[in-house]
Amino acid sequence: MGFVAAGPVIWPMPADWGSSVRESLSWYTDVLQASASGSTVHRSLRSVPRRSFSFEVIADEQERRVIDALMRAWSGRRWLLPIWPDQQLIGSTLAAGAGGIPCRTAGFDFSAGGRAVLWSSVTEWEVVQVASIAPDGLVLAAPVAGTWARGSRLVPLRWARLDSNSSIRTITDTVDRPGVSFTLDESCDWPAQLPATEYRGHPVLTARPDFSADGEVGYTRLLTTEDDGVSLPYTADVAGAPFRTMRSAWELWGRTEQAEFRSLLYGLRGRAVPIWVPSWQQDLRLVQPAASSATEIRVEWAGYALFGAQRPNRRDIAIHLADGTVLYRRITASADIGAVERLTLDAALGRDVAPAQVRAISFLGLCTQASDQVDIEHITDGDGLARCTLPWHEVAPNV
């Protein structure tokens, strides 16, 4: 087993987890924006994203020679790329002739009709065809040819092409450090799932970002400038509204969190699907208790009535309570009454709320992702840590 004439060619070296594995998902969205109002129409042009991986390996002695030969001979062809973040070790010896492989499958990139590899070293591996996927293992289209010891790696495979920016960094006369990028050459389906929480007809992002990494906030406007080169330029704010941009970062621990986050990404399809995104900050601070029947709250003066005044993407709030409850309300009126502001809500709170019970009152903005490309940084394989940062851009709300 391993490389044979006319046999499959895989990328045979595991990623070096001393550096991360970067995965990119790329959608394609046609966005039409009305200049007068800022309203947008979003049309998704890819049902599944294009997918790519980049990583480094450390190749010593025979490994170095094999990788060099492969990159010279096979760089323009299709490879079978192991999806290294989805590797696992088989728990017991797998005998030749076995028609299936007991393994974990939930959250792994196995596909019915696809392939996987049993891997022991750069020259000892076997490609298997997956007929179907069960919760506790893979059913194979043909029996396993060799015997594989407990602890051998099992990794999903995808067809891919080596990108031209891949290169080999020579460390010594026996050690190389290839840095490779692959673009997958097949469609990669994944269950799409938007958050179950909805507000005014759109889903609400409920996965709280990680604040150990700094976020970033900005405001853009649809400005047009006329300049004849003689007099002062004339600038007009065509839509008359700001559009908030921000970046949110997540640390995703374990295969379940990573699988759920990937489902969210597939549900959003890049810039295609609007979603309510909280600022996740303490934008307003409750200063007086509010009764369950109250449709008014008193907050510390923050200039809302003076500058916010129920404008789109500044009239909807998420009231995060310490017990995990989140109340979504719309501000219908506001008044400056000295050191505090009185905000009128569209519905009663439904429970008594004291200032000490409030974790944060955050503004909600209707957003899409600001980019069709999402990068996932795999710090370890999928049983450990991955990081992802998403940029958001407010859209003109249609509700």
Coordinates of C-alpha atoms in Angstrom, one line a residue:
M1 CA 0.0 0.0 0.0
G2 CA 1.1 3.5 -0.7
F3 CA 2.1 5.0 -4.1
V4 CA 1.7 2.6 -7.0
A5 CA 1.7 3.1 -10.7
A6 CA -1.7 4.2 -12.0
G7 CA -2.9 4.4 -8.4
P8 CA -4.3 7.4 -6.5
V9 CA -2.0 10.2 -5.5
I10 CA -2.6 11.7 -2.1
W11 CA -0.8 14.5 -0.3
P12 CA 1.0 12.2 2.1
M13 CA 2.4 14.5 4.8
P14 CA 0.3 15.6 7.8
A15 CA 0.1 19.3 8.6
D16 CA 2.6 20.7 11.2
W17 CA 0.4 21.7 14.1
G18 CA 3.2 24.0 15.3
S19 CA 1.6 26.4 12.9
S20 CA -2.1 26.5 12.2
V21 CA -4.1 25.1 9.3
R22 CA -6.1 27.8 7.5
E23 CA -9.3 26.9 5.8
S24 CA -11.2 29.4 3.5
L25 CA -14.8 29.2 2.5
S26 CA -15.7 31.5 -0.4
W27 CA -19.3 32.3 -1.5
Y28 CA -20.3 34.6 -4.3
T29 CA -23.1 37.2 -3.7
D30 CA -24.5 39.7 -6.1
V31 CA -25.4 42.8 -4.1
L32 CA -27.5 45.6 -5.6
Q33 CA -27.8 48.8 -3.6
A34 CA -30.1 51.8 -4.1
S35 CA -28.0 54.9 -3.8
A36 CA -30.9 57.1 -2.6
S37 CA -31.9 54.9 0.4
G38 CA -29.1 52.4 0.9
S39 CA -31.5 49.5 0.6
T40 CA -29.9 46.4 -0.8
V41 CA -30.9 43.2 -2.6
H42 CA -28.7 40.1 -2.1
R43 CA -28.6 37.2 -4.5
S44 CA -26.5 34.2 -3.8
L45 CA -24.8 32.8 -6.8
R46 CA -23.1 29.7 -5.2
S47 CA -25.1 27.0 -3.5
V48 CA -22.0 25.8 -1.7
P49 CA -18.7 27.7 -1.1
R50 CA -15.4 27.1 -2.8
R51 CA -13.1 25.7 -0.2
S52 CA -9.3 25.9 0.2
F53 CA -6.7 24.9 2.8
S54 CA -3.2 26.2 3.4
F55 CA -0.7 24.7 5.9
E56 CA 3.0 23.9 6.5
V57 CA 4.7 20.5 7.0
I58 CA 8.1 19.5 8.2
A59 CA 9.6 16.9 5.9
D60 CA 12.8 15.0 6.9
E61 CA 15.0 12.6 5.0
Q62 CA 12.7 10.2 2.9
E63 CA 9.7 12.5 3.5
R64 CA 11.6 15.4 2.0
R65 CA 12.6 13.4 -1.1
V66 CA 9.0 12.1 -1.6
I67 CA 7.4 15.5 -1.2
D68 CA 9.9 17.1 -3.6
A69 CA 9.3 14.4 -6.2
L70 CA 5.5 14.8 -5.9
M71 CA 5.4 18.6 -6.1
R72 CA 7.6 18.4 -9.3
A73 CA 5.6 15.6 -11.0
W74 CA 2.0 16.2 -9.8
S75 CA 1.7 19.9 -9.2
G76 CA -0.6 20.5 -12.1
R77 CA -2.9 17.6 -11.5
R78 CA -5.7 16.6 -9.1
W79 CA -4.7 15.3 -5.7
L80 CA -6.6 13.6 -3.0
L81 CA -6.1 15.9 0.0
P82 CA -6.5 14.6 3.5
I83 CA -8.6 17.0 5.6
W84 CA -6.2 17.1 8.4
P85 CA -8.4 18.9 11.0
D86 CA -10.7 15.9 10.7
Q87 CA -8.2 13.2 11.5
Q88 CA -8.8 10.6 14.2
L89 CA -7.0 7.4 15.4
I90 CA -8.7 4.1 14.9
G91 CA -9.4 2.5 18.2
S92 CA -8.6 -1.1 17.4
T93 CA -6.7 -3.2 14.8
L94 CA -8.5 -3.2 11.5
A95 CA -8.1 -6.5 9.7
A96 CA -7.7 -7.0 5.9
G97 CA -11.1 -7.7 4.4
A98 CA -13.1 -5.5 6.8
G99 CA -16.2 -4.0 5.1
G100 CA -16.4 -1.1 7.5
I101 CA -14.4 1.1 9.9
P102 CA -15.6 1.8 13.4
C103 CA -15.1 5.5 14.0
R104 CA -16.6 8.8 15.0
T105 CA -18.5 10.5 12.2
A106 CA -20.4 13.4 13.7
G107 CA -18.8 16.6 12.8
F108 CA -16.3 15.0 10.4
D109 CA -16.0 15.8 6.7
F110 CA -16.9 12.3 5.5
S111 CA -19.3 12.1 2.5
A112 CA -21.2 9.1 1.1
G113 CA -19.6 8.2 -2.2
G114 CA -16.4 10.0 -1.1
R115 CA -13.1 8.7 0.1
A116 CA -11.0 8.4 3.2
V117 CA -7.4 7.3 3.9
L118 CA -6.0 5.0 6.4
W119 CA -2.6 6.5 7.1
S120 CA 0.5 5.3 8.9
S121 CA 3.4 7.1 7.2
V122 CA 4.3 9.0 4.0
T123 CA 4.7 5.6 2.2
E124 CA 2.1 3.5 4.1
W125 CA -1.5 4.4 3.5
E126 CA -4.6 3.1 1.8
V127 CA -7.5 4.9 0.1
V128 CA -10.9 3.5 0.9
Q129 CA -14.3 4.3 -0.8
V130 CA -17.1 5.3 1.5
A131 CA -20.5 3.8 0.6
S132 CA -22.5 5.2 3.5
I133 CA -22.0 6.8 6.9
A134 CA -23.4 5.5 10.2
P135 CA -23.3 7.2 13.5
D136 CA -20.6 4.8 14.7
G137 CA -18.6 4.2 11.6
L138 CA -18.1 4.1 7.8
V139 CA -19.6 1.4 5.5
L140 CA -17.1 0.8 2.7
A141 CA -17.8 0.2 -1.0
A142 CA -15.0 -2.4 -1.1
P143 CA -13.1 -4.3 1.7
V144 CA -10.0 -2.9 3.2
A145 CA -6.9 -4.4 1.5
G146 CA -4.4 -4.2 4.3
T147 CA -4.3 -4.7 8.1
W148 CA -4.1 -1.4 10.0
A149 CA -2.8 -1.3 13.6
R150 CA -4.6 0.5 16.4
G151 CA -3.6 4.1 16.4
S152 CA -3.4 4.4 12.6
R153 CA -4.9 7.6 11.3
L154 CA -8.2 7.8 9.5
V155 CA -8.8 11.0 7.5
P156 CA -11.5 12.2 5.1
L157 CA -10.2 12.9 1.5
R158 CA -11.3 15.5 -1.0
W159 CA -10.2 16.1 -4.6
A160 CA -8.0 19.2 -4.7
R161 CA -5.5 21.1 -6.8
L162 CA -2.2 22.5 -5.6
D163 CA -2.1 26.3 -5.9
S164 CA 0.8 28.0 -7.7
N165 CA 1.9 29.9 -4.6
S166 CA 2.9 26.7 -2.8
S167 CA 6.7 26.5 -2.2
I168 CA 9.4 24.6 -0.3
R169 CA 11.6 26.3 2.3
T170 CA 14.8 24.5 2.7
I171 CA 16.0 24.2 6.3
T172 CA 19.0 21.9 6.0
D173 CA 20.3 19.5 3.4
T174 CA 17.9 16.8 4.8
V175 CA 15.0 19.0 6.1
D176 CA 12.4 21.0 4.2
R177 CA 9.4 23.0 5.3
P178 CA 6.9 23.1 2.5
G179 CA 4.1 25.6 2.7
V180 CA 1.2 24.5 0.5
S181 CA -2.2 25.7 -0.5
F182 CA -4.9 23.6 -2.0
T183 CA -8.1 24.6 -3.6
L184 CA -10.7 21.8 -3.4
D185 CA -11.9 20.5 -6.8
E186 CA -15.3 19.2 -5.6
S187 CA -18.4 20.5 -4.0
C188 CA -18.5 20.3 -0.2
D189 CA -21.9 20.2 1.3
W190 CA -22.7 20.8 4.9
P191 CA -26.0 21.1 6.8
A192 CA -27.0 24.8 6.8
Q193 CA -28.6 26.1 10.0
L194 CA -29.5 29.6 11.0
P195 CA -30.2 30.5 14.6
A196 CA -33.6 29.4 15.9
T197 CA -34.2 32.8 17.6
E198 CA -36.0 35.3 15.3
Y199 CA -36.9 38.9 15.7
R200 CA -39.2 40.8 13.2
G201 CA -38.8 38.1 10.5
H202 CA -35.0 37.7 10.6
P203 CA -32.7 35.4 12.6
V204 CA -30.8 36.8 15.5
L205 CA -27.1 35.9 16.1
T206 CA -27.0 34.3 19.5
A207 CA -23.4 32.9 19.5
R208 CA -21.6 35.4 21.7
P209 CA -18.1 36.4 20.3
D210 CA -14.9 36.0 22.2
F211 CA -13.7 39.3 23.8
S212 CA -10.1 38.1 24.4
A213 CA -9.4 39.5 20.9
D214 CA -10.1 43.1 20.2
G215 CA -13.1 43.9 18.0
E216 CA -13.4 46.7 15.6
V217 CA -16.2 49.2 14.8
G218 CA -16.6 51.8 12.1
Y219 CA -19.3 53.8 10.3
T220 CA -19.7 54.2 6.6
R221 CA -22.0 56.5 4.6
L222 CA -23.0 56.7 0.9
L223 CA -21.3 59.9 0.1
T224 CA -21.0 61.5 -3.3
T225 CA -18.6 64.4 -4.0
E226 CA -18.6 66.9 -6.8
D227 CA -15.4 68.9 -7.3
D228 CA -14.7 71.3 -10.2
G229 CA -11.2 71.9 -9.0
V230 CA -11.9 75.6 -8.4
S231 CA -14.4 76.0 -5.6
L232 CA -14.7 73.9 -2.4
P233 CA -15.9 70.4 -3.1
Y234 CA -19.6 69.7 -2.6
T235 CA -20.3 66.5 -0.7
A236 CA -23.8 64.9 -0.2
D237 CA -24.8 62.1 2.1
V238 CA -27.2 60.5 -0.4
A239 CA -28.9 57.9 1.9
G240 CA -28.7 60.1 4.9
A241 CA -27.9 57.2 7.2
P242 CA -24.8 55.6 8.7
F243 CA -24.0 51.9 8.2
R244 CA -22.1 50.4 11.1
T245 CA -19.3 47.9 10.4
M246 CA -17.7 45.7 13.0
R247 CA -15.6 42.6 13.4
S248 CA -16.4 39.8 15.8
A249 CA -14.0 36.9 16.7
W250 CA -14.9 33.5 18.1
E251 CA -12.9 30.8 19.7
L252 CA -14.5 27.4 18.9
W253 CA -13.7 24.6 21.3
G254 CA -14.3 21.0 20.2
R255 CA -15.9 19.4 17.2
T256 CA -19.5 20.2 18.2
E257 CA -19.0 23.9 18.5
Q258 CA -17.0 24.0 15.2
A259 CA -19.7 21.9 13.4
E260 CA -22.5 24.2 14.6
F261 CA -20.5 27.3 13.6
R262 CA -19.9 25.9 10.2
S263 CA -23.6 25.3 9.8
L264 CA -24.2 29.0 10.7
L265 CA -21.7 30.0 8.0
Y266 CA -23.4 27.8 5.4
G267 CA -26.8 29.2 6.5
L268 CA -25.5 32.8 6.0
R269 CA -23.9 32.1 2.6
G270 CA -21.4 34.9 2.8
R271 CA -23.2 38.3 2.2
A272 CA -26.5 36.7 1.1
V273 CA -28.6 36.4 4.3
P274 CA -29.4 39.4 6.7
I275 CA -29.3 38.6 10.4
W276 CA -29.7 40.7 13.5
V277 CA -26.3 41.2 15.1
P278 CA -26.0 42.7 18.7
S279 CA -23.2 45.0 19.4
W280 CA -22.5 42.8 22.4
Q281 CA -21.6 45.9 24.3
Q282 CA -23.3 47.9 27.1
D283 CA -24.8 50.6 24.9
L284 CA -27.4 51.6 27.4
R285 CA -27.4 51.2 31.2
L286 CA -30.7 50.7 33.1
V287 CA -30.8 53.0 36.2
Q288 CA -34.2 52.3 37.6
P289 CA -36.1 49.0 38.1
A290 CA -38.8 48.2 35.5
A291 CA -42.0 46.3 36.3
S292 CA -43.1 43.4 34.2
S293 CA -46.0 45.5 32.7
A294 CA -43.7 48.4 32.0
T295 CA -43.4 49.7 28.5
E296 CA -40.9 52.3 29.5
I297 CA -37.4 52.0 30.9
R298 CA -35.0 54.7 32.3
V299 CA -31.4 54.6 31.3
E300 CA -28.3 56.6 32.0
W301 CA -28.0 59.6 29.7
A302 CA -26.1 58.6 26.6
G303 CA -27.3 61.1 24.0
Y304 CA -29.8 58.6 22.5
A305 CA -32.8 61.0 22.3
L306 CA -30.5 63.7 21.0
F307 CA -28.6 61.7 18.4
G308 CA -30.2 58.3 18.0
A309 CA -33.9 59.1 18.0
Q310 CA -35.3 55.7 16.9
R311 CA -33.3 55.7 13.6
P312 CA -33.1 52.4 11.7
N313 CA -30.5 50.1 13.3
R314 CA -30.6 52.2 16.4
R315 CA -34.2 51.5 17.5
D316 CA -33.9 47.7 18.3
I317 CA -32.3 46.5 21.4
A318 CA -31.3 43.2 23.1
I319 CA -31.6 43.2 26.9
H320 CA -29.2 40.5 28.1
L321 CA -30.1 39.4 31.7
A322 CA -27.7 37.7 34.1
D323 CA -29.7 34.4 34.0
G324 CA -29.2 34.1 30.2
T325 CA -32.6 35.4 29.2
V326 CA -32.5 37.9 26.3
L327 CA -35.5 40.3 25.7
Y328 CA -35.8 41.9 22.2
R329 CA -37.7 45.1 22.0
R330 CA -38.1 48.1 19.7
I331 CA -37.7 51.7 21.0
T332 CA -40.7 53.7 19.7
A333 CA -40.0 57.0 21.5
S334 CA -37.4 58.6 23.6
A335 CA -37.1 61.7 25.8
D336 CA -34.2 63.5 27.6
I337 CA -35.2 64.1 31.2
G338 CA -32.0 65.4 32.7
A339 CA -29.4 62.9 33.9
V340 CA -31.5 60.0 32.5
E341 CA -33.4 59.2 29.3
R342 CA -36.8 57.7 29.1
L343 CA -37.2 55.0 26.4
T344 CA -40.7 53.8 25.3
L345 CA -40.8 50.2 24.1
D346 CA -43.1 48.5 21.7
A347 CA -44.1 45.8 24.3
A348 CA -44.0 45.2 28.0
L349 CA -40.9 43.4 29.4
G350 CA -43.0 40.6 30.8
R351 CA -41.0 40.3 34.0
D352 CA -39.6 42.6 36.7
V353 CA -36.1 43.7 35.8
A354 CA -33.8 45.4 38.2
P355 CA -30.6 47.1 37.1
A356 CA -28.4 44.5 38.9
Q357 CA -30.1 41.8 36.8
V358 CA -29.0 43.3 33.5
R359 CA -25.8 42.1 32.0
A360 CA -26.0 44.5 29.0
I361 CA -28.4 46.4 26.8
S362 CA -27.1 46.2 23.3
F363 CA -28.3 47.8 20.1
L364 CA -29.3 45.3 17.3
G365 CA -28.3 46.0 13.7
L366 CA -29.6 44.2 10.7
C367 CA -26.4 43.0 9.0
T368 CA -24.9 40.7 6.5
Q369 CA -21.3 39.6 6.5
A370 CA -19.1 42.2 4.9
S371 CA -17.2 39.6 2.8
D372 CA -18.1 36.5 0.9
Q373 CA -14.9 34.8 2.2
V374 CA -14.6 33.3 5.6
D375 CA -11.3 32.1 7.0
I376 CA -11.2 29.4 9.8
E377 CA -7.9 29.0 11.6
H378 CA -7.5 25.5 12.9
I379 CA -5.1 25.7 15.9
T380 CA -5.4 22.0 16.4
D381 CA -7.5 19.3 14.8
G382 CA -11.3 19.5 15.3
D383 CA -11.3 18.0 18.8
G384 CA -9.4 21.1 20.0
L385 CA -9.4 24.8 19.1
A386 CA -10.3 26.8 16.0
R387 CA -10.7 30.6 15.6
C388 CA -12.8 32.6 13.2
T389 CA -13.4 36.3 12.7
L390 CA -16.4 37.6 10.8
P391 CA -16.8 41.2 9.5
W392 CA -20.3 42.6 9.5
H393 CA -21.9 45.5 7.6
E394 CA -25.3 46.9 8.5
V395 CA -28.0 47.0 5.8
A396 CA -31.0 49.2 5.6
P397 CA -33.6 47.2 7.6
N398 CA -36.9 46.3 5.8
V399 CA -38.8 46.0 9.1

